[in-house]
Coordinates of C-alpha atoms and ligand atoms in Angstrom, one line a residue:
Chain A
X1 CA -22.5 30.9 1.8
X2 CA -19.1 30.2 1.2
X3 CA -17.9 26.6 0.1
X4 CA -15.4 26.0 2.3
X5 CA -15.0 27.4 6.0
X6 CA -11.9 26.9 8.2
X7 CA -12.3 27.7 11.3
X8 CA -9.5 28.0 14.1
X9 CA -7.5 24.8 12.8
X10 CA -4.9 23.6 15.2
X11 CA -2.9 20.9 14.3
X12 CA -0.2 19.2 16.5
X13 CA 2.0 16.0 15.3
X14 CA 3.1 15.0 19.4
X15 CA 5.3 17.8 20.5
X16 CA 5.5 19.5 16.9
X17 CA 2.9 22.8 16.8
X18 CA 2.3 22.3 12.5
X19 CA -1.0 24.4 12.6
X20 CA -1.4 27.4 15.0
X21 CA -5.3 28.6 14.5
X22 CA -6.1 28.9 11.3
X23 CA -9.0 30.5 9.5
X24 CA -10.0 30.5 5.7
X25 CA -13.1 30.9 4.0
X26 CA -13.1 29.9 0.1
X27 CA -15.9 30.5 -2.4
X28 CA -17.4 28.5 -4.9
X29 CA -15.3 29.1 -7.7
X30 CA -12.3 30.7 -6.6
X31 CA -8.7 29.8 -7.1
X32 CA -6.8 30.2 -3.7
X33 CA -3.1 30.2 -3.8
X34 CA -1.1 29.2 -0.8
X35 CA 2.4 30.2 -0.6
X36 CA 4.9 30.0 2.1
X37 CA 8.2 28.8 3.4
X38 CA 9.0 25.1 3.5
X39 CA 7.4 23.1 6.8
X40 CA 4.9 26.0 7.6
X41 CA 2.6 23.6 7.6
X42 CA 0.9 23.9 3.8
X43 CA 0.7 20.6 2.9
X44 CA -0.8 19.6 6.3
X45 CA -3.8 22.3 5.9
X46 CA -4.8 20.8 2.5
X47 CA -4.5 17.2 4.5
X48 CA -6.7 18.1 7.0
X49 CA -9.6 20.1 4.9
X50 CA -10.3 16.1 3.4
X51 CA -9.0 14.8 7.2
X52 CA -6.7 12.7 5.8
X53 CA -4.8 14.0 9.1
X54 CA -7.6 14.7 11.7
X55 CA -7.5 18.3 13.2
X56 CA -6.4 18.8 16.7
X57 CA -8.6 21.5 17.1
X58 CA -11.1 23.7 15.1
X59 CA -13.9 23.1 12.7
X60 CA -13.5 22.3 8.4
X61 CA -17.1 23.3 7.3
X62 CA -17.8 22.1 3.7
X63 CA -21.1 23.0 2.0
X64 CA -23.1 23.4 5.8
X65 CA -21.2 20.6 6.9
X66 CA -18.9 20.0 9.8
X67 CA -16.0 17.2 9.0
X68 CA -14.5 17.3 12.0
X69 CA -18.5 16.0 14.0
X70 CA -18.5 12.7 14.7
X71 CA -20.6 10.5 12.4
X72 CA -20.1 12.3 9.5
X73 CA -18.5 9.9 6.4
X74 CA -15.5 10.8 5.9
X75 CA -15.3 8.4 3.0
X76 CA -18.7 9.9 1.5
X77 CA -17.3 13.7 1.7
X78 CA -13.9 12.7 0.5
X79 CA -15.5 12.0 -2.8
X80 CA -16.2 15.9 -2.7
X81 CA -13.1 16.9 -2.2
X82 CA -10.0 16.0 -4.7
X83 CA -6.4 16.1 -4.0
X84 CA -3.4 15.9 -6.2
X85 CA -0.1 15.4 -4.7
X86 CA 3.4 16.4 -5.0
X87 CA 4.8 12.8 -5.4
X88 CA 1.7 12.1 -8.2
X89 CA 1.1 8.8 -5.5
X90 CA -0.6 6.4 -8.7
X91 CA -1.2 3.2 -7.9
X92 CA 2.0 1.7 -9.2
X93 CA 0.7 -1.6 -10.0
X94 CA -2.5 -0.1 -12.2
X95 CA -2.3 1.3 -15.7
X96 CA -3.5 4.9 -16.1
X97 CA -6.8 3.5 -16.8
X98 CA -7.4 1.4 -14.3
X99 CA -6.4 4.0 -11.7
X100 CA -9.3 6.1 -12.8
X101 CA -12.1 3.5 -13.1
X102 CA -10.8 2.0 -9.4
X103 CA -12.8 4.4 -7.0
X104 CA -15.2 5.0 -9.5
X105 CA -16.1 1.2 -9.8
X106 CA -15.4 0.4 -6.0
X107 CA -16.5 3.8 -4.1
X108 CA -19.5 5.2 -6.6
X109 CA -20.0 1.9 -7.9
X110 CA -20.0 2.9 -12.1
X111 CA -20.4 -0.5 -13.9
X112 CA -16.7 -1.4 -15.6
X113 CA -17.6 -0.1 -19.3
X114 CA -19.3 3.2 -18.0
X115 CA -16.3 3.5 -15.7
X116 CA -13.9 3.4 -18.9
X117 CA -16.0 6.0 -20.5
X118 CA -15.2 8.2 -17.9
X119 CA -11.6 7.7 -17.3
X120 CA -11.4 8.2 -20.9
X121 CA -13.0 11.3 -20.9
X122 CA -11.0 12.5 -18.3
X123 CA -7.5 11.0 -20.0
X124 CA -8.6 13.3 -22.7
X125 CA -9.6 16.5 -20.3
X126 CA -5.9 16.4 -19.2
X127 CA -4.6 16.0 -22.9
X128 CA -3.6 12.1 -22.5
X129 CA -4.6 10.6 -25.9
X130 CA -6.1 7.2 -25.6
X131 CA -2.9 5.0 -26.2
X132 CA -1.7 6.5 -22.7
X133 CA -4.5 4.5 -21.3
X134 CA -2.6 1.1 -21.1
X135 CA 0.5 2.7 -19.9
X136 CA 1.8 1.5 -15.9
X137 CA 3.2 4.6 -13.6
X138 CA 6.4 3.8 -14.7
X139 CA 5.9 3.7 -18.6
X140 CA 5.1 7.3 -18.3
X141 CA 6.8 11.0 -17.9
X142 CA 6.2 13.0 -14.0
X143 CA 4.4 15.2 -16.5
X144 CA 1.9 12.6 -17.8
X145 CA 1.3 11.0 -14.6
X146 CA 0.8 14.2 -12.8
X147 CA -2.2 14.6 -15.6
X148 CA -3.5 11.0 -15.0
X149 CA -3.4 11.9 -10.9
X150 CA -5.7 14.8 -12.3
X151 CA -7.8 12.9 -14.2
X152 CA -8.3 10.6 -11.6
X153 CA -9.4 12.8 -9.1
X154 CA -11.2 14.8 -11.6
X155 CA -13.6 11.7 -12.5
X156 CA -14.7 11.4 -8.7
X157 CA -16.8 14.7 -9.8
X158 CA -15.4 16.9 -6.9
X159 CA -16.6 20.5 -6.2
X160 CA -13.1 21.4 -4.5
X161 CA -10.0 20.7 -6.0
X162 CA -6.7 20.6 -3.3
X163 CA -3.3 20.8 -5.3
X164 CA -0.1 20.2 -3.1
X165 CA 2.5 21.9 -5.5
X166 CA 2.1 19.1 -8.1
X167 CA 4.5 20.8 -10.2
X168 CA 7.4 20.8 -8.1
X169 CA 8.7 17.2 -8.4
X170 CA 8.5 17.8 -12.5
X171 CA 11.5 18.7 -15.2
X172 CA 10.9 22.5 -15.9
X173 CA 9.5 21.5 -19.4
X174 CA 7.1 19.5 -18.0
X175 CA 5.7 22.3 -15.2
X176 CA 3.9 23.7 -18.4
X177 CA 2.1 20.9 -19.4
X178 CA 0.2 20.4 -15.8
X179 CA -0.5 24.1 -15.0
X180 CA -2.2 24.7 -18.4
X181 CA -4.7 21.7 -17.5
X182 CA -5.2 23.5 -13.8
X183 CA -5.7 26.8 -15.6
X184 CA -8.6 24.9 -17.4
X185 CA -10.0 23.8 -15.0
X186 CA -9.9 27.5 -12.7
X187 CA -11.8 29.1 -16.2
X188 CA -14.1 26.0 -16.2
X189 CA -15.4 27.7 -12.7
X190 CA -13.8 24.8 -10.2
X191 CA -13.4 25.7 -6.6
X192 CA -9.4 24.9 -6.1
X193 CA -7.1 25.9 -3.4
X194 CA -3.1 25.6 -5.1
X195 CA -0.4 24.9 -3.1
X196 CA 2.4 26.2 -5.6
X197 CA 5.6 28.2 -5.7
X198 CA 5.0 29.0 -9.4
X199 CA 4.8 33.1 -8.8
X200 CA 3.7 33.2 -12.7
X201 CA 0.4 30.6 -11.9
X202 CA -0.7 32.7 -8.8
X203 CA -0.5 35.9 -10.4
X204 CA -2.6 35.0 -13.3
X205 CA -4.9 32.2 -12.4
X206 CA -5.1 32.8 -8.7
X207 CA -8.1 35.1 -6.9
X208 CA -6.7 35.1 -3.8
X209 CA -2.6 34.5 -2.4
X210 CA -2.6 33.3 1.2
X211 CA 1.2 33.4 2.8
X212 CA 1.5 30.4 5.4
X213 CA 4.2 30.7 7.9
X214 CA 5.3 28.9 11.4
X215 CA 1.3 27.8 10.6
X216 CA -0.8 30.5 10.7
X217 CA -2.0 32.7 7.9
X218 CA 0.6 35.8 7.8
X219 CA -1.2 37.5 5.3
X220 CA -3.6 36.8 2.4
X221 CA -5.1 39.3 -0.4
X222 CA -5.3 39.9 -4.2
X223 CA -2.3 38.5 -5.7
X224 CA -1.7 42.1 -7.3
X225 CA -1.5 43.3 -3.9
X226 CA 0.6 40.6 -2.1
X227 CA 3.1 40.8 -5.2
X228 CA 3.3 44.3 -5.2
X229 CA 2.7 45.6 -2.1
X230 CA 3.2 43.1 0.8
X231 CA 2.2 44.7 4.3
X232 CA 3.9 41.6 6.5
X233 CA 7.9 41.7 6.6
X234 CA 7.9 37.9 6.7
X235 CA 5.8 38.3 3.5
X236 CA 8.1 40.9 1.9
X237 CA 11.2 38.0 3.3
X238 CA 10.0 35.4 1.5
X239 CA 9.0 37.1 -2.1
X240 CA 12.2 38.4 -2.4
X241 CA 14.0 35.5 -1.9
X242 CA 12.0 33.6 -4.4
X243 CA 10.9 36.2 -7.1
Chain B
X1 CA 26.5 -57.2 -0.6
X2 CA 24.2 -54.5 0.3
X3 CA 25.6 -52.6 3.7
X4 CA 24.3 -49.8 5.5
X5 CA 27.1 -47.3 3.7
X6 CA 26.8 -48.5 0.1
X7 CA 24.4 -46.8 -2.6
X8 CA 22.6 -50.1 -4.0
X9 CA 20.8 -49.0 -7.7
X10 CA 18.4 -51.8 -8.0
X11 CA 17.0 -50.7 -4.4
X12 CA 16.8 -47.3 -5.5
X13 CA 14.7 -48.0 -8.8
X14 CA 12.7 -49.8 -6.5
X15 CA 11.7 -47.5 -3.9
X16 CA 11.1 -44.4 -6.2
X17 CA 8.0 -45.0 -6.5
X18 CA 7.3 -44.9 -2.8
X19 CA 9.4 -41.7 -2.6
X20 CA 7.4 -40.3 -4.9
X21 CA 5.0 -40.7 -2.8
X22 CA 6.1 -39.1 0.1
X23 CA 7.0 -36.1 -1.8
X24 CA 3.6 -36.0 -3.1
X25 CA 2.5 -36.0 0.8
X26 CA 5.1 -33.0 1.4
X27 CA 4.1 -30.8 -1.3
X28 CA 0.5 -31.4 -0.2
X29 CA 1.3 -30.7 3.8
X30 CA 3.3 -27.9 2.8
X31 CA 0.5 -26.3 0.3
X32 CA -2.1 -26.7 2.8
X33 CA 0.2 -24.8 5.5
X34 CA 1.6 -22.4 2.9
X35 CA -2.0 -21.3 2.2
X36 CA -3.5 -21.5 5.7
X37 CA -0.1 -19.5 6.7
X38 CA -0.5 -16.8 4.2
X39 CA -4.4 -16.0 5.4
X40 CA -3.6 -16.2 9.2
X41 CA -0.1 -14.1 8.3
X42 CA -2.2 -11.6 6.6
X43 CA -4.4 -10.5 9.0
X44 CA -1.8 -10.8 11.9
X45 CA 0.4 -8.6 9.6
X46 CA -1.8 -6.1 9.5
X47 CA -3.0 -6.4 12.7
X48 CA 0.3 -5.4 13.9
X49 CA 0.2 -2.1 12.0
X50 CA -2.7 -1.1 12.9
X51 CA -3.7 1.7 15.7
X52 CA -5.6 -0.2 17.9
X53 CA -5.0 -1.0 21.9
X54 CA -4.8 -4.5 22.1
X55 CA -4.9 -6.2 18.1
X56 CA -0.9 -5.7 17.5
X57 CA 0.1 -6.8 21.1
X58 CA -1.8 -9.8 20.4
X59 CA -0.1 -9.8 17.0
X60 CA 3.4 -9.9 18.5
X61 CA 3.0 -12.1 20.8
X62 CA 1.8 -14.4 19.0
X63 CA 4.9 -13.5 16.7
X64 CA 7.3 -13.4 19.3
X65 CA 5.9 -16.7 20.6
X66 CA 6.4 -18.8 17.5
X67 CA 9.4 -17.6 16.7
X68 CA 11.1 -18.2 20.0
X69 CA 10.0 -21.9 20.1
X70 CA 11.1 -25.0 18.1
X71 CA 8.9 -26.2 15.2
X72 CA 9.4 -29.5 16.9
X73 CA 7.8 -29.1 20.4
X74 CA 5.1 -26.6 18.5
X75 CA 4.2 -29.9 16.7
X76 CA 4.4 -32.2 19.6
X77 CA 2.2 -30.0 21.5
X78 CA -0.8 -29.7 19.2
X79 CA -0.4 -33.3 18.9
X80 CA 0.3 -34.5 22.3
X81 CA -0.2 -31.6 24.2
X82 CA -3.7 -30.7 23.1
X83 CA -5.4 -34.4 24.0
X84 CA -4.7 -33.2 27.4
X85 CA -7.0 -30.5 27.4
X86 CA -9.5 -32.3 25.7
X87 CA -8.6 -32.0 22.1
X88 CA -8.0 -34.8 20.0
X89 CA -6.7 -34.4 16.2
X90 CA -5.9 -36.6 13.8
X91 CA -2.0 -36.2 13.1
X92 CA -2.9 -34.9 9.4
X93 CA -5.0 -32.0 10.8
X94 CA -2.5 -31.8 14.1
X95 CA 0.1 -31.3 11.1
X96 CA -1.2 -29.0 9.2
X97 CA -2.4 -27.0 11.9
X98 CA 1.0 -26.8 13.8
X99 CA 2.9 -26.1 10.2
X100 CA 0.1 -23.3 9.2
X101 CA 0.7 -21.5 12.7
X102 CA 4.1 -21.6 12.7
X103 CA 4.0 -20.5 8.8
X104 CA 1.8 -17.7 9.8
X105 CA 3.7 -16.0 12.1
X106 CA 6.7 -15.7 9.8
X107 CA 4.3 -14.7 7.0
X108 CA 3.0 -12.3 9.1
X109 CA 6.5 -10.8 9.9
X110 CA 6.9 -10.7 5.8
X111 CA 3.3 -8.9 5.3
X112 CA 3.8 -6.2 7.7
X113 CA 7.3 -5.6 5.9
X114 CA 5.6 -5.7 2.6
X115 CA 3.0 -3.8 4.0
X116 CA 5.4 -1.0 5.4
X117 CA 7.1 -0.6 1.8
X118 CA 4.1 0.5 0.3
X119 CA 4.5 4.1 -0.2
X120 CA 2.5 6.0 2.9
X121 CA 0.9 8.6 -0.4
X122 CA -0.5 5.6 -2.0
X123 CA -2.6 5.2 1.2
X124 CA -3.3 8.6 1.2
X125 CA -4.5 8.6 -2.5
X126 CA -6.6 6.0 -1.8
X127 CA -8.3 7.5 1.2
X128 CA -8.7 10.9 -0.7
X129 CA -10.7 9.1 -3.6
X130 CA -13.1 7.9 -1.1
X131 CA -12.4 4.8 0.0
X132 CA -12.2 3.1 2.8
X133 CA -9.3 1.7 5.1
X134 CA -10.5 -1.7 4.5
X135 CA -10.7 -0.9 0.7
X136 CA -7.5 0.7 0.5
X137 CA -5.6 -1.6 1.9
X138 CA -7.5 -4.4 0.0
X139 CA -7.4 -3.3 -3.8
X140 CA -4.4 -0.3 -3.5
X141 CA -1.8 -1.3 -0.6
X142 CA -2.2 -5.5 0.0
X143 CA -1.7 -6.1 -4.0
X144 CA 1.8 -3.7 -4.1
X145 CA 2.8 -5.2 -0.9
X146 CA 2.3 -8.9 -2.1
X147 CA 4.3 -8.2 -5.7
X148 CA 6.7 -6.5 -3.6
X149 CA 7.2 -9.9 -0.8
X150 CA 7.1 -12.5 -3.5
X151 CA 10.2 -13.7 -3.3
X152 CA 10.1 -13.6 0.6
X153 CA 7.3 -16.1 0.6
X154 CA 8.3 -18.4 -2.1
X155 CA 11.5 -18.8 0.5
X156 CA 9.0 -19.2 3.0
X157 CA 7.6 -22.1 1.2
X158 CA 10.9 -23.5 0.4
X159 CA 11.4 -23.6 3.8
X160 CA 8.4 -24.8 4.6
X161 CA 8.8 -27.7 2.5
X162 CA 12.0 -28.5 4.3
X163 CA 10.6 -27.8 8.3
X164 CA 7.6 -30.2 7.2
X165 CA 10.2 -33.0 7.7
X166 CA 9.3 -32.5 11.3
X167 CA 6.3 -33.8 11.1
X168 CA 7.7 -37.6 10.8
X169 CA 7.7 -37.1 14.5
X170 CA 3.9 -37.7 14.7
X171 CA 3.9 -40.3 12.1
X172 CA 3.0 -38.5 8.9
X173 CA 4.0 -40.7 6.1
X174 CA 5.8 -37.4 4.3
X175 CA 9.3 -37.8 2.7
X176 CA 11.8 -38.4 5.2
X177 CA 9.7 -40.4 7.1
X178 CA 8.9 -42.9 3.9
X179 CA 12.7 -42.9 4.1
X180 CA 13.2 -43.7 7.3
X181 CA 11.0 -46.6 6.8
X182 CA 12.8 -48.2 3.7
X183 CA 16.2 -47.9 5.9
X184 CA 14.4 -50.0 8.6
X185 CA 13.1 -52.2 6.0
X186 CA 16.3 -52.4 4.3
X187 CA 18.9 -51.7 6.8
X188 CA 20.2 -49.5 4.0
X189 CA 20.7 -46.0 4.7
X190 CA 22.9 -44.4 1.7
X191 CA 20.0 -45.0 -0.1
X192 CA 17.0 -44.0 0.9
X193 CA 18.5 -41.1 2.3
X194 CA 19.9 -40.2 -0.9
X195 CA 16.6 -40.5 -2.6
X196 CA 14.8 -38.2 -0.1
X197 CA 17.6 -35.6 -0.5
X198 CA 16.9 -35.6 -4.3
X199 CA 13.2 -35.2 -4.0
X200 CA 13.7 -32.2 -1.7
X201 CA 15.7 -31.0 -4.1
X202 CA 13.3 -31.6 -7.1
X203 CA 10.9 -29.7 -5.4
X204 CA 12.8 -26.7 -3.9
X205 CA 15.2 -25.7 -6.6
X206 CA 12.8 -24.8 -9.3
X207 CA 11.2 -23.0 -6.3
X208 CA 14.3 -21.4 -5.5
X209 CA 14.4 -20.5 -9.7
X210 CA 11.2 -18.7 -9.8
X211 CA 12.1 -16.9 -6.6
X212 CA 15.1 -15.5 -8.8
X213 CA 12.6 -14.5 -11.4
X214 CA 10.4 -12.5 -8.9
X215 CA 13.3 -10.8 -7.9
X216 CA 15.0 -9.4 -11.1
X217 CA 11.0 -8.4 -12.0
X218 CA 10.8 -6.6 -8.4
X219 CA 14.3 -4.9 -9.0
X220 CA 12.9 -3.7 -13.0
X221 CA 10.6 -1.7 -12.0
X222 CA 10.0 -0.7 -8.3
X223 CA 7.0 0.9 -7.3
X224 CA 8.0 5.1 -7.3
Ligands
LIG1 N1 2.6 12.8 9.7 C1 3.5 13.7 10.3 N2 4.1 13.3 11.5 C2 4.9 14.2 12.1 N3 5.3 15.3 11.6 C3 4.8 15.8 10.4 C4 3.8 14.9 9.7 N4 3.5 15.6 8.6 C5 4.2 16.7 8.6 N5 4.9 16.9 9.7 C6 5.8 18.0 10.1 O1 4.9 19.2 10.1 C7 5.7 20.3 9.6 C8 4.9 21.0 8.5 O2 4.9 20.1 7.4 P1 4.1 20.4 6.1 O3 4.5 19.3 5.1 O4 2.7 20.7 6.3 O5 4.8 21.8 5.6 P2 4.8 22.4 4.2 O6 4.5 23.9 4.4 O7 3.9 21.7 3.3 O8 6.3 22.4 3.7 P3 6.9 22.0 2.2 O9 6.9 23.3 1.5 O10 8.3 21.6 2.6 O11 6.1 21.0 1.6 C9 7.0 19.8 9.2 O12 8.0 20.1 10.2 C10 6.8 18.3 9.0 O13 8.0 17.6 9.3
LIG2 MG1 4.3 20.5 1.6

């Protein structure tokens, strides 16, 4: 049984059509990679697979169960599911430290000391030596806060990891540092679907490419194929105009 | 001679004490209001964000309704105006009530701005690690939001300090009204009046000071 099933996902802000029907099934332990022009509605699929923005219509099945069936916590599953942003979103007025041991202390409710354990373990995971621990948002690089958002949502335990192209707010010499930890973590075996315009990433760490356009799924396959032999015009459109 | 447009010394060491005094009452009708204000102005803040039928409608108008009245008749009618309909307070808690309500609704104002310049992601972070709206708002949104609307409620208290004036009116022994009293004593007026002004002043301008301070800190390092 696959992981993660998308089924028929419509999703409408007012008048504005973002998602269109769409359909995904991901397995446990595979690396999807999402590409696609800007506003085809990317970043609002990875939203709505943790229903952060509620579906219009359709069915996110996780593990057997339905998100979008009333009664189910939201706030339970969410722990399941992590998601790393473009704009890194730490809380601003917590060090790097204290953003990891928040939700564990106040959602799993990890005694304080335990809590630290694991937020240093995680700091660590993401190669952020323990000095960086102290350090506000806004002591440290995109790169490094990137890593802590990581960490963070690494130290809820997740079995799906959502990335919403977390590189692309970073200096290029930065880029490198973030996509090594995610490459990690895919050979570690974590369930992730990557949001990303970093060709180099899907090509070698990704399963599966999925191109998103006018929000629907044009096309999807092995990224060997997509890259080299893209059936959809749209598809061949867009890879030449970024490759 | 003493007159009522000559500044007369000896009167003035004399009555310090007494303005002291008053000020003391003040700054404790002011706290009082300034802290009631901020808990009724924090729910109604986020009362008016929130996506719910009826909670911000009641929000605003209560909002719109303070704001559109005088502080004056808002005191006179929880003072006067309430024993009519069966409620009788003593003009200490008639004060502070009327001063807290009318606080609130300007602090509410101030919360749902400080509210609104929270990022919307750090919301969303929040949510995604697993915790609730209440949560959210509580430990990851309300904390940014009150760093960020420091200064705009230590002006609130400044000019809370200055509004309580108002409650002389119901015979509150604050500040001006201890002032009011030594110029009916005395038939002096430079001086007592003088001496209030300086009080007010002692207690707003190092206000006014760390209000500064916040600032500059705010402007350092603004939340991304
Ligand atoms: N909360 C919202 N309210 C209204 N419209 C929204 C909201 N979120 C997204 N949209 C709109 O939905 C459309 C799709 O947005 P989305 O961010 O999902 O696209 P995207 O594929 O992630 O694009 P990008 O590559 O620029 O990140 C856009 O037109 C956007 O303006
Ligand atoms: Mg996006």
């Amino acid at each position: 049984m696959s992981l993660l099933k998308i089924i028929n996902l419509h999703k409408r802000f007012g008048d504005l059509y973002v998602l269109r029907g769409v359909n995904m099934e991901v397995e446990k332990g595979e690396v999807v990679v999402v590409i696609g022009p800007s506003g085809g509605g990317k970043s609002t699929l990875l939203k709505c697979i943790n229903m952060l923005e509620p579906p219009t219509e359709g069915k996110i099945i996780l593990d057997g169960i339905d998100l979008t069936a009333k009664g189910v916590d939201l706030n339970k599953i969410r722990q399941r599911i992590g998601i790393v942003f473009q704009q890194f979103n730490l809380f601003s007025h917590l060090t790097a430290l204290e953003n990891i041991t928040l939700p564990l202390r106040i959602v799993k409710k990890v005694p304080k000391d335990e809590a630290e354990k694991i937020a240093i373990k995680y700091l660590r995971k993401v190669g952020l030596e323990e000095e960086f621990a102290t350090y506000y948002p806004h002591q440290l690089s995109g790169g490094q806060q990137q890593r802590v958002a990581i960490a963070r949502a690494l130290a809820m335990n997740p079995e799906l990891m959502l990335f919403d192209e977390v590189t692309s707010a970073l200096d290029p010499e930065r880029v490198k540092e973030v996509l090594n930890v995610m490459e990690e973590l895919a050979r570690e075996g974590m369930t992730m679907i990557v949001v990303t315009h970093e060709m180099g990433f899907a090509k070698e760490v990704g399963d599966r490419v999925v191109f998103m356009d006018g929000g629907v799924i044009v096309e999807e396959g092995k990224p060997e194929e997509i890259f080299t032999a893209p059936k959809h015009p749209r598809t061949r459109e867009f890879l030449s105009m970024i490759l | 001679m003493v007159g009522i447009g000559q500044f007369d010394f000896n009167l003035f060491i004399k009555i310090l004490p007494d303005l002291a005094r008053g000020a003391l009452v003040t700054l404790k009708f002011s706290s009082l209001s300034i802290l009631f204000g901020l808990i009724i102005g924090t729910f109604f803040g986020i009362f008016r964000i929130l996506k719910n039928p009826i909670l911000p409608k009641i929000a605003t108008a209560y909002v719109e309704l303070i704001r559109g009245t005088p502080l004056l008749v808002q005191i006179m009618i929880v003072y006067y105006g309430l024993p009519a309909a069966g409620i009788n307070l003593p003009p200490e808690v008639a004060g502070v009530l009327a001063l807290s309500i009318n606080s609130g609704a300007y602090i509410a104002e101030i919360i749902r701005a400080g509210i609104q310049s929270v990022p919307k992601g750090q919301m969303d972070a929040a949510r995604s690690l697993g915790m609730s709206y209440a949560q959210a708002m509580r430990y990851v949104v309300l904390p940014q939001a009150f760093r960020n609307i420091l200064p705009a409620l230590g002006n609130e208290f400044i000019a809370l300090i200055k509004d309580s004036s108002l409650l002389s009116v119901i015979a509150i022994a604050e500040l001006t009204r201890t002032g009011m009293q030594i110029y009916a004593v005395t038939f002096n007026a430079w001086t007592p009046l003088l001496g209030v002004a300086m009080f007010y002043l002692a207690m707003t301008l190092p206000l006014s000071k760390l209000v500064d301070h916040f600032q500059k800190r705010i402007g350092g390092h603004e939340s991304p």
